[in-house]
Coordinates of N, CA, C and O in Angstrom, one line a residue:
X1 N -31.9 98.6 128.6 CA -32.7 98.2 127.4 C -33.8 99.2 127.1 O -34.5 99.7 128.0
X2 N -33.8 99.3 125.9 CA -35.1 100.3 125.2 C -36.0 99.6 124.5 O -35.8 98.5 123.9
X3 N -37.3 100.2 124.5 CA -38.6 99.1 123.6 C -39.2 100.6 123.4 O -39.3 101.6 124.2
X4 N -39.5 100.3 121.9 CA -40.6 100.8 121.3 C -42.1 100.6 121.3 O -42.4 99.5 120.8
X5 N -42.7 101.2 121.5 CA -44.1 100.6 121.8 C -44.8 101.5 120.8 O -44.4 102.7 120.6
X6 N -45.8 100.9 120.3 CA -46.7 102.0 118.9 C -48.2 101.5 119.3 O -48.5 100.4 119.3
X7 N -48.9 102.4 119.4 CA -50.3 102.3 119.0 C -51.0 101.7 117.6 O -51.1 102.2 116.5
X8 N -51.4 100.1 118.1 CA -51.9 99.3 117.0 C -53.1 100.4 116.4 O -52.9 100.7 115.3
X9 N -54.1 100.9 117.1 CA -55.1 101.6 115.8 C -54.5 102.1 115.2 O -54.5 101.6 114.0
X10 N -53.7 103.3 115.5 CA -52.5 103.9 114.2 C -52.0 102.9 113.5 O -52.4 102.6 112.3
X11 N -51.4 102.4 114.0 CA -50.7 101.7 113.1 C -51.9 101.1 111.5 O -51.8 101.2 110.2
X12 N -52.9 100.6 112.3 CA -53.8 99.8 111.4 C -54.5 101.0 110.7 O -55.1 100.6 109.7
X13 N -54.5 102.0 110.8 CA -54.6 103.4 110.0 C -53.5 103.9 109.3 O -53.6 105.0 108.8
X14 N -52.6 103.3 109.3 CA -51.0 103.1 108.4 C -50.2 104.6 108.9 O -49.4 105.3 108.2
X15 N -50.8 104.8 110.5 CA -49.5 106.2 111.3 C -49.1 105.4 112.1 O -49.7 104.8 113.0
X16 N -47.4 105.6 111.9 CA -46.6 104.8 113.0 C -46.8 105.9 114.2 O -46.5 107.1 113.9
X17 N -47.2 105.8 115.2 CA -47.4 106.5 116.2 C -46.8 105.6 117.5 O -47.0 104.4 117.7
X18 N -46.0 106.3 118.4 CA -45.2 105.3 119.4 C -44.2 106.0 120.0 O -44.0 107.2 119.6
X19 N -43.2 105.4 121.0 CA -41.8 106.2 122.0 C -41.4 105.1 121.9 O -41.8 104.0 121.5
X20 N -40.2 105.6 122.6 CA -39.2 104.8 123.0 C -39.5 104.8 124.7 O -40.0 105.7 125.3
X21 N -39.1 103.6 125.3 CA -39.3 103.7 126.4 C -37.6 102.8 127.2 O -37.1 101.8 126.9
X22 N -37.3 103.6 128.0 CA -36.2 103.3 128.5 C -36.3 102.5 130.3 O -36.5 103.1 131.3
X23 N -36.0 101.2 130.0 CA -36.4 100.2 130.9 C -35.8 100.7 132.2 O -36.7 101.0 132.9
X24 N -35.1 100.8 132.6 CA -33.8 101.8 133.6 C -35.0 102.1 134.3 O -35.3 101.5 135.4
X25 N -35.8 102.9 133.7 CA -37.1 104.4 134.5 C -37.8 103.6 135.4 O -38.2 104.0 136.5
X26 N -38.0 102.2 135.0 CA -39.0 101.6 135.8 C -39.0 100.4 136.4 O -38.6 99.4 135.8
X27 N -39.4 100.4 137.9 CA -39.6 99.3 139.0 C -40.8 98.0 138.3 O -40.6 96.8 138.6
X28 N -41.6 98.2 137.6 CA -42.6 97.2 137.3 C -43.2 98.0 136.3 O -43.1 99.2 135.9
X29 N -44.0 96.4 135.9 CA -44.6 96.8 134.2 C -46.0 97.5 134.7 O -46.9 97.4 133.9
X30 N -46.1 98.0 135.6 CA -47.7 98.5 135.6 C -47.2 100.0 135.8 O -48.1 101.0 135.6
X31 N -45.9 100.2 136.1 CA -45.3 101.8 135.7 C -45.1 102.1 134.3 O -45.4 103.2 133.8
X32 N -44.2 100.7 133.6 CA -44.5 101.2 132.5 C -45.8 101.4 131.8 O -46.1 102.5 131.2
X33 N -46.6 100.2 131.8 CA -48.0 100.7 131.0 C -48.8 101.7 131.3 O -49.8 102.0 130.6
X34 N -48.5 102.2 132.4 CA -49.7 103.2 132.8 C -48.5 104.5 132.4 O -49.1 105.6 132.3
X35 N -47.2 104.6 132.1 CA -46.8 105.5 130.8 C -46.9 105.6 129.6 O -46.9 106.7 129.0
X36 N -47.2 104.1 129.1 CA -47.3 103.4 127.5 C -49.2 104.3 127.6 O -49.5 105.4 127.0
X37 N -50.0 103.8 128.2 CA -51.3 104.4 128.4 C -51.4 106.1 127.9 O -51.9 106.6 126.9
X38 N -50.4 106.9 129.2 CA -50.1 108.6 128.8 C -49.3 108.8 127.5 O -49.9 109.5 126.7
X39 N -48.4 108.5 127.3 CA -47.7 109.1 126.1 C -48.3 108.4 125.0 O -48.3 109.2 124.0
X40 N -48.9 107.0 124.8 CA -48.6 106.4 123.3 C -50.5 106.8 123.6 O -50.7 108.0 123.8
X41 N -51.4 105.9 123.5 CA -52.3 105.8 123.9 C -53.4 107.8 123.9 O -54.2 108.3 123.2
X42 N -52.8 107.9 124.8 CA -53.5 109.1 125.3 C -53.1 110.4 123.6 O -54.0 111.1 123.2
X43 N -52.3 110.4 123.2 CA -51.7 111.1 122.4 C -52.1 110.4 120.7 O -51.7 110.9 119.6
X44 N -52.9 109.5 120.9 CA -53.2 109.1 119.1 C -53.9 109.7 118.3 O -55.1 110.0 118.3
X45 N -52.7 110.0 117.2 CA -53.5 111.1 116.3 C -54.9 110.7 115.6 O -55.6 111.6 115.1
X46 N -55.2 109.3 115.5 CA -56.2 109.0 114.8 C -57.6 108.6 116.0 O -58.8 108.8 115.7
X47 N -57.2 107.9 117.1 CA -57.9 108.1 118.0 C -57.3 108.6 119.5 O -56.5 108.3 120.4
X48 N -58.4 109.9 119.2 CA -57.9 110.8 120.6 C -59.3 110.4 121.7 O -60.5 110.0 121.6
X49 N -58.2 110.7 122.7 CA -58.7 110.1 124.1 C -60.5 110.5 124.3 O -61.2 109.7 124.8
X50 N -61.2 111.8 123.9 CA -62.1 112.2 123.4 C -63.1 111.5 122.9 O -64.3 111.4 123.2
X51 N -62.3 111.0 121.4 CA -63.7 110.4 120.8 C -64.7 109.0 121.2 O -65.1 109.0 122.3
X52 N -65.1 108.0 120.6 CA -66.1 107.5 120.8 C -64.7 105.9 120.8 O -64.8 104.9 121.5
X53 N -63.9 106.1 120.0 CA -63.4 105.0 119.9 C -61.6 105.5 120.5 O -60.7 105.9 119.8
X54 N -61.6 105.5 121.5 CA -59.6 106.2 121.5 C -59.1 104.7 121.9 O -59.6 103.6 122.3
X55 N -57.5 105.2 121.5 CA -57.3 103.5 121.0 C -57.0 103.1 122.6 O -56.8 103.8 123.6
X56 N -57.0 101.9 122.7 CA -56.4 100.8 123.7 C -55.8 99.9 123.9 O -55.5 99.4 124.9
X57 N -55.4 99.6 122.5 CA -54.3 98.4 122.0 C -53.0 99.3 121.7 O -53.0 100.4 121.2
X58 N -51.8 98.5 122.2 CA -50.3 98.8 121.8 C -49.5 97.3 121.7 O -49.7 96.3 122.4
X59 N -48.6 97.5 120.8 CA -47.9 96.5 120.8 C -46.1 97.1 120.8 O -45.9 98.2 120.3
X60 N -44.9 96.0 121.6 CA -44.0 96.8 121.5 C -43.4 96.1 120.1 O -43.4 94.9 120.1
X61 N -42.9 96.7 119.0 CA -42.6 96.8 117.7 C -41.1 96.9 117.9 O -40.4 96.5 116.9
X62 N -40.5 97.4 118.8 CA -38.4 96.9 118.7 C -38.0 97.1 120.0 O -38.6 97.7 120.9
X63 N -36.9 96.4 120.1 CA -36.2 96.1 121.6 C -35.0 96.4 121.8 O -34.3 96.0 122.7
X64 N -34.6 97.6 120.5 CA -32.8 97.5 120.3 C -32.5 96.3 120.5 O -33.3 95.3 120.6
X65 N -30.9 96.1 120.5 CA -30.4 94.9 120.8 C -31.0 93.9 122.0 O -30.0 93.5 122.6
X66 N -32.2 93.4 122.5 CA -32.2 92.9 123.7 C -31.8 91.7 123.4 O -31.1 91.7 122.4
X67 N -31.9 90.8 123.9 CA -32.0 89.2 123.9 C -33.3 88.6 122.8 O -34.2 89.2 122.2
X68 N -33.0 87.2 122.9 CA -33.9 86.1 121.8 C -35.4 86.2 123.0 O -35.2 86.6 124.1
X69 N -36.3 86.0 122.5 CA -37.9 85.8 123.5 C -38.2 87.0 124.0 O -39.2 86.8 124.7
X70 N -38.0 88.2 124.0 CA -38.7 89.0 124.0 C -40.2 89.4 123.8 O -40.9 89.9 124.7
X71 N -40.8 89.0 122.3 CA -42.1 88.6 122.6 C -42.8 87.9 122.8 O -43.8 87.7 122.2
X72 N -42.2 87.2 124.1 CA -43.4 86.4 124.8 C -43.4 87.0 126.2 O -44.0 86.4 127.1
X73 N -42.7 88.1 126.4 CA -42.9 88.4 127.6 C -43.4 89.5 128.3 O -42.7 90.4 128.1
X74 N -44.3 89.8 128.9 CA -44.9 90.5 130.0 C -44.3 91.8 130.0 O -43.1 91.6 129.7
X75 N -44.6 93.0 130.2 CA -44.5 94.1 130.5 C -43.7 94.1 131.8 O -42.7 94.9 131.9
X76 N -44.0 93.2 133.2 CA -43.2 92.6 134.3 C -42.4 92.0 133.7 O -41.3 92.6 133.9
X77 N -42.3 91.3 133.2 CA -40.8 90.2 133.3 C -39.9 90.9 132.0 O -38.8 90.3 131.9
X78 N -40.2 91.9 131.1 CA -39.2 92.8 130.6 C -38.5 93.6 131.7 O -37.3 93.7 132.1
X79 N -39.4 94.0 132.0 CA -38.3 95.2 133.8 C -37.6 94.1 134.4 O -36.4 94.2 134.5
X80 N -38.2 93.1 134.9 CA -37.4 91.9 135.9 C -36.1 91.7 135.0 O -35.0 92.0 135.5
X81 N -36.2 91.2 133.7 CA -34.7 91.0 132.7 C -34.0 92.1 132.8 O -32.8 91.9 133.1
X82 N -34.3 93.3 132.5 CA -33.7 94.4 132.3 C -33.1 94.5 133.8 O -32.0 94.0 134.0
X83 N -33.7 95.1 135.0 CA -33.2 95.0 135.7 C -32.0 93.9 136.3 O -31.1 94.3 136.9
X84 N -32.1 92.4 136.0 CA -31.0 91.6 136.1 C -30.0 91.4 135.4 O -29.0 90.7 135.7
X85 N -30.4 92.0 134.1 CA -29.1 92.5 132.9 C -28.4 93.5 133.6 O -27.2 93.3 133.5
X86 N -28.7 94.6 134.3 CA -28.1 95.5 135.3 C -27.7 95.4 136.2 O -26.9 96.3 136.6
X87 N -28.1 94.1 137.3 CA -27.3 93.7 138.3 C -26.5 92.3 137.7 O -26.1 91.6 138.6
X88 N -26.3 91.8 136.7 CA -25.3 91.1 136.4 C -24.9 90.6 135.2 O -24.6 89.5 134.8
X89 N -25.1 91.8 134.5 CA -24.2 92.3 133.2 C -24.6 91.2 132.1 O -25.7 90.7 132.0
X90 N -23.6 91.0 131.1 CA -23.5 90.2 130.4 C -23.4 88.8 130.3 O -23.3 88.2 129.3
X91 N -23.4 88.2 131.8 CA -23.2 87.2 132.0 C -25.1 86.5 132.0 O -25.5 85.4 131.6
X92 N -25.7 87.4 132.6 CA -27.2 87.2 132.8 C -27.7 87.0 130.5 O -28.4 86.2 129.9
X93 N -26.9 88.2 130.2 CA -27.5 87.5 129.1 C -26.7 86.6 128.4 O -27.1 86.2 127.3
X94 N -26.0 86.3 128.6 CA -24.7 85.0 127.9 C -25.8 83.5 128.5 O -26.0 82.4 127.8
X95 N -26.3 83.8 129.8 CA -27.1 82.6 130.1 C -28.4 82.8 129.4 O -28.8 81.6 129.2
X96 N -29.4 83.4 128.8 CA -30.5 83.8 128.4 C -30.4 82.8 127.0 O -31.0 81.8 126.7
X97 N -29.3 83.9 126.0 CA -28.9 83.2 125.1 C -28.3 81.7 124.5 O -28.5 81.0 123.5
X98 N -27.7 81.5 125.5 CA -26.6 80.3 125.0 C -26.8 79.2 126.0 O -26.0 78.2 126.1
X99 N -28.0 79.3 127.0 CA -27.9 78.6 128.0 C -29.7 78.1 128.3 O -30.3 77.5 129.2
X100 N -30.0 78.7 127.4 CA -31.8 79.1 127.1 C -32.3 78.8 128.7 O -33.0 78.0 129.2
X101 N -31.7 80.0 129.0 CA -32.0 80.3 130.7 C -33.8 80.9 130.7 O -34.4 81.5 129.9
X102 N -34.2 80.5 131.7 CA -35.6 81.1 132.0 C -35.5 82.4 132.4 O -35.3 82.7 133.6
X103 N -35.4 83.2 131.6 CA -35.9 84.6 132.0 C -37.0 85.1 132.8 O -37.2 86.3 132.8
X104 N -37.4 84.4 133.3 CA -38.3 84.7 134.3 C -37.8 83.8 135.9 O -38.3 84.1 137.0
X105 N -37.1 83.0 135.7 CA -36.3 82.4 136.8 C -34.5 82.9 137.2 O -33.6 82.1 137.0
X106 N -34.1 84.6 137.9 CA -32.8 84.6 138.3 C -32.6 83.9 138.9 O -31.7 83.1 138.5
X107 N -33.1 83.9 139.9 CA -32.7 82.5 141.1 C -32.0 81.1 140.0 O -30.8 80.8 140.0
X108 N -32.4 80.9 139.6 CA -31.4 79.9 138.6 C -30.1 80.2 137.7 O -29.2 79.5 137.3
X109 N -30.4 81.5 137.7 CA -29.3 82.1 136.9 C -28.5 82.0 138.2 O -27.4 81.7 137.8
X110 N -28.5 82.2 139.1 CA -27.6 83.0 140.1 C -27.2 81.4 141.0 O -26.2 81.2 141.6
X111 N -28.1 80.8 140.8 CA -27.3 79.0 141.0 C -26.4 78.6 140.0 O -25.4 78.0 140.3
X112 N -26.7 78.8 138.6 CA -25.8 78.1 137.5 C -24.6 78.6 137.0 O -23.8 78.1 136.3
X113 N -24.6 79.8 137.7 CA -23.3 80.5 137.2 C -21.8 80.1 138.2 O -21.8 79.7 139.3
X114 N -20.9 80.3 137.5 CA -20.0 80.2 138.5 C -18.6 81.3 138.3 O -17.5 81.4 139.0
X115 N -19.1 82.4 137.1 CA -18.0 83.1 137.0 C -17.6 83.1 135.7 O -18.0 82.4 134.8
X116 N -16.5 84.0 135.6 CA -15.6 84.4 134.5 C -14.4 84.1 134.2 O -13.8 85.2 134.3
X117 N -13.5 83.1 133.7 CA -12.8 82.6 133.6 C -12.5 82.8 132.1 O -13.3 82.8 131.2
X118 N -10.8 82.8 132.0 CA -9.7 83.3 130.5 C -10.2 81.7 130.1 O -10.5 81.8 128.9
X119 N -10.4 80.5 130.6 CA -10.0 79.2 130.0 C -11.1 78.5 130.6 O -12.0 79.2 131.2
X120 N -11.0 76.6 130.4 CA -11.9 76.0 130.9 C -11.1 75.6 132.5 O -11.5 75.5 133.6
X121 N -9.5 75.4 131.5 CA -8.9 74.8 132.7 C -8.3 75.9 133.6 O -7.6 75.5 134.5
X122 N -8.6 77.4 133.5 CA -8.4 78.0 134.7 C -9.6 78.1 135.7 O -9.6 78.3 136.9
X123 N -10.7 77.7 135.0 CA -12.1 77.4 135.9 C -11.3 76.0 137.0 O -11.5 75.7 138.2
X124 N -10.8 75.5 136.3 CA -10.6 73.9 137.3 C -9.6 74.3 137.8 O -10.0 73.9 138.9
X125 N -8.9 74.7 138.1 CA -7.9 75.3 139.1 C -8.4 75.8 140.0 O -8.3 75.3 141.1
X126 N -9.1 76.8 139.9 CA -10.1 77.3 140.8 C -10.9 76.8 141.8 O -11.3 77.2 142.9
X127 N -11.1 75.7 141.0 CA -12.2 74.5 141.9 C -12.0 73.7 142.7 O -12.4 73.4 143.8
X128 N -11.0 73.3 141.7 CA -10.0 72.3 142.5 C -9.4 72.9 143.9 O -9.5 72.2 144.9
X129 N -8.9 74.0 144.1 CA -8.4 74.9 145.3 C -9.6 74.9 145.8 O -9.9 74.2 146.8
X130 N -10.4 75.9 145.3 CA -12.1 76.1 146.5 C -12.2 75.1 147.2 O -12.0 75.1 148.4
X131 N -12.7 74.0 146.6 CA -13.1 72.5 147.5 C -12.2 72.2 148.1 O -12.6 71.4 149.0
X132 N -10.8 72.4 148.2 CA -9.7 71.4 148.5 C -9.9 70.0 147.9 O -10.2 69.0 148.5
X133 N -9.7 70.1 147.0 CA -9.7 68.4 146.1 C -8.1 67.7 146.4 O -8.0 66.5 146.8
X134 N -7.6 68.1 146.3 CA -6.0 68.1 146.5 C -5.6 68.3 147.7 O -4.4 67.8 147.7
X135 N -5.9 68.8 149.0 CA -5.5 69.2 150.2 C -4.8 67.7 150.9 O -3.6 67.6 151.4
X136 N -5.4 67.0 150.8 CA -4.8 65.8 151.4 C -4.2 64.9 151.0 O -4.0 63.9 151.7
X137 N -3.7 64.9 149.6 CA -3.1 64.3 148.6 C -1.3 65.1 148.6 O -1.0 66.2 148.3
X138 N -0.1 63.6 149.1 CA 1.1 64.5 149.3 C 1.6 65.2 148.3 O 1.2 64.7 147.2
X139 N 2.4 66.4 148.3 CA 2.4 66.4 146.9 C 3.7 66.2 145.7 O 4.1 67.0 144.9
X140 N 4.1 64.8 146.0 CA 4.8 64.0 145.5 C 3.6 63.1 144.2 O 3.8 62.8 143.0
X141 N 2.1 63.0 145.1 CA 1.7 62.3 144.0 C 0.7 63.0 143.7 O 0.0 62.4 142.9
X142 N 0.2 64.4 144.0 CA -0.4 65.7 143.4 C -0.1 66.2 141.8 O -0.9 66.8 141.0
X143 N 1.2 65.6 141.5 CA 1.8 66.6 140.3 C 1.5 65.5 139.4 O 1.9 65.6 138.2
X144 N 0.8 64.1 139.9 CA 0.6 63.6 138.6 C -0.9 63.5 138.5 O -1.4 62.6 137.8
X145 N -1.8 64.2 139.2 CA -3.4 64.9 138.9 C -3.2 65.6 137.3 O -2.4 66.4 137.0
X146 N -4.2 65.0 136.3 CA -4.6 65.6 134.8 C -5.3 66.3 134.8 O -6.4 66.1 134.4
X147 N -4.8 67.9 135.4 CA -6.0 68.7 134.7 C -6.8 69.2 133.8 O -7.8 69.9 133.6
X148 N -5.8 68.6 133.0 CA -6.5 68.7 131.2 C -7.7 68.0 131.4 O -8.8 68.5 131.4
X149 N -7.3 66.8 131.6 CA -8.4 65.2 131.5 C -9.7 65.7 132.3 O -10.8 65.8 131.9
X150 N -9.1 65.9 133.6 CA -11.0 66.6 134.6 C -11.4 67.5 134.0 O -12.6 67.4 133.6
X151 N -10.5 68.6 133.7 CA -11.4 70.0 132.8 C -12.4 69.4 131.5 O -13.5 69.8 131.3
X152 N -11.7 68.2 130.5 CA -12.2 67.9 129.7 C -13.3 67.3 130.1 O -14.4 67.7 129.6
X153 N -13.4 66.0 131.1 CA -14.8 65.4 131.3 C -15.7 66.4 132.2 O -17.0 66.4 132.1
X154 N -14.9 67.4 133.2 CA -16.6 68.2 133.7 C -16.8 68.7 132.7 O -18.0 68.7 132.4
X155 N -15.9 69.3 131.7 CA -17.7 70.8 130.8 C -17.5 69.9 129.8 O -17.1 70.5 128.8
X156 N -17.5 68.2 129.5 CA -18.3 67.4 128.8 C -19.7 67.1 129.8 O -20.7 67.6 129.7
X157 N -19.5 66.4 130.4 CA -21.1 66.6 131.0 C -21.8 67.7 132.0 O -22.9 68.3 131.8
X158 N -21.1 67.9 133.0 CA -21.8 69.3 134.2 C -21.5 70.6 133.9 O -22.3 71.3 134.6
X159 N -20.4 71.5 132.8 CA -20.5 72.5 132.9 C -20.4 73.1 131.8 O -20.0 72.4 130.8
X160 N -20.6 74.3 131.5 CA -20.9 75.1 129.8 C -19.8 76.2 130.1 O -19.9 77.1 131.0
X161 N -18.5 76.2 129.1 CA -17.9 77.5 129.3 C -18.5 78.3 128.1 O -18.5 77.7 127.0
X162 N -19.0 79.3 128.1 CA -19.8 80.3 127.3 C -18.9 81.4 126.7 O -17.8 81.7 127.0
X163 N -19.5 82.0 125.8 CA -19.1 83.6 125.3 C -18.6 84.3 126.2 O -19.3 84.7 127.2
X164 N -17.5 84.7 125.9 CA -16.8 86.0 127.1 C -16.3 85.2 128.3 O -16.3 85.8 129.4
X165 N -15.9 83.9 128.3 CA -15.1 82.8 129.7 C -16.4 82.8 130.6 O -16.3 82.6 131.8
X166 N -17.6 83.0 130.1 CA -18.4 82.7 131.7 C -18.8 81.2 131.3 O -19.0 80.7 130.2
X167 N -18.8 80.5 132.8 CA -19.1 79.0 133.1 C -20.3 79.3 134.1 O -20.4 80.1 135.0
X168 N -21.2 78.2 133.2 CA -22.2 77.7 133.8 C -22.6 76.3 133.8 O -22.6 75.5 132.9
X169 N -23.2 76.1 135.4 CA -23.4 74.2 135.5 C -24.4 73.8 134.3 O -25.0 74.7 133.6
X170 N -24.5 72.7 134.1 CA -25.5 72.1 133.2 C -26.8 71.0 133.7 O -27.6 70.2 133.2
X171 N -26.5 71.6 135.0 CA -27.5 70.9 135.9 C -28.8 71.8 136.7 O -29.6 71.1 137.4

């Protein structure tokens, strides 16, 4: 993920002044700001680092495509998303979006998920096997189990199949 960040005095002096900054580069937001500081900051054409007034305010002004809430969040908890959009892809933001996951809570992300699945009802196959739900049932009276009917009542109340087959609990 990329953010633009611009020097508000410029700006309020009507010079877009600002970088791109590429989230990848950085472990925490106090690496980034203390870049945002050198490049945006230190470099303003209307107040340079020198005079009586050099600017100190920035705001980030675009996020490329990121996710919805962006600006409400921290210089830290942009790197924390970014970085967990990187360790788990599209599914981290399939929950952000459609699951109005706490972006600032993975640990939840990483409890609610359960994977990537073509269907709802190849998720219940799956489950059904993991647990052994069926293991002790003969299976003379196994083949008359509804997996339609379970698939339909769990992701009516406990589970969300989402954009791109990922399932997540609703709990």
């Amino acid at each position: 993920m990329r953010i633009y960040v611009a020097s508000l005095s410029d700006y309020n002096e009507g010079v877009l002044h600002g970088e791109w900054f590429d989230l990848d580069d950085y472990t925490d937001g106090n690496d980034l700001l203390c870049r945002i500081e050198d490049e945006v900051l230190a470099t303003s054409p209307t107040c340079p680092p020198e005079s009586d007034y050099p600017a100190e305010e920035w705001e980030i002004h675009d996020v490329g495509d990121a996710f919805s809430g962006w600006e409400r969040m921290s210089l830290d908890t942009l790197v924390a998303v970014n970085t967990a959009i990187l360790e788990h892809g599209e599914a981290f933001q399939v929950w952000l979006d459609e699951m109005d996951g706490d972006y600032e809570d993975v640990d939840a992300f990483q409890d609610a998920y359960e994977g990537q699945y073509d269907s709802e009802l190849d998720y219940i196959y799956q489950y059904i096997e993991d647990i052994g739900m069926l293991n002790d049932v003969p299976e003379h009276i196994r083949n008359y189990f509804d997996y339609d009917a379970f698939a339909r009542d769990v992701f009516m109340t406990d589970m969300c199949f989402c954009s791109g087959g990922h399932v997540f609990r609703n709990y």
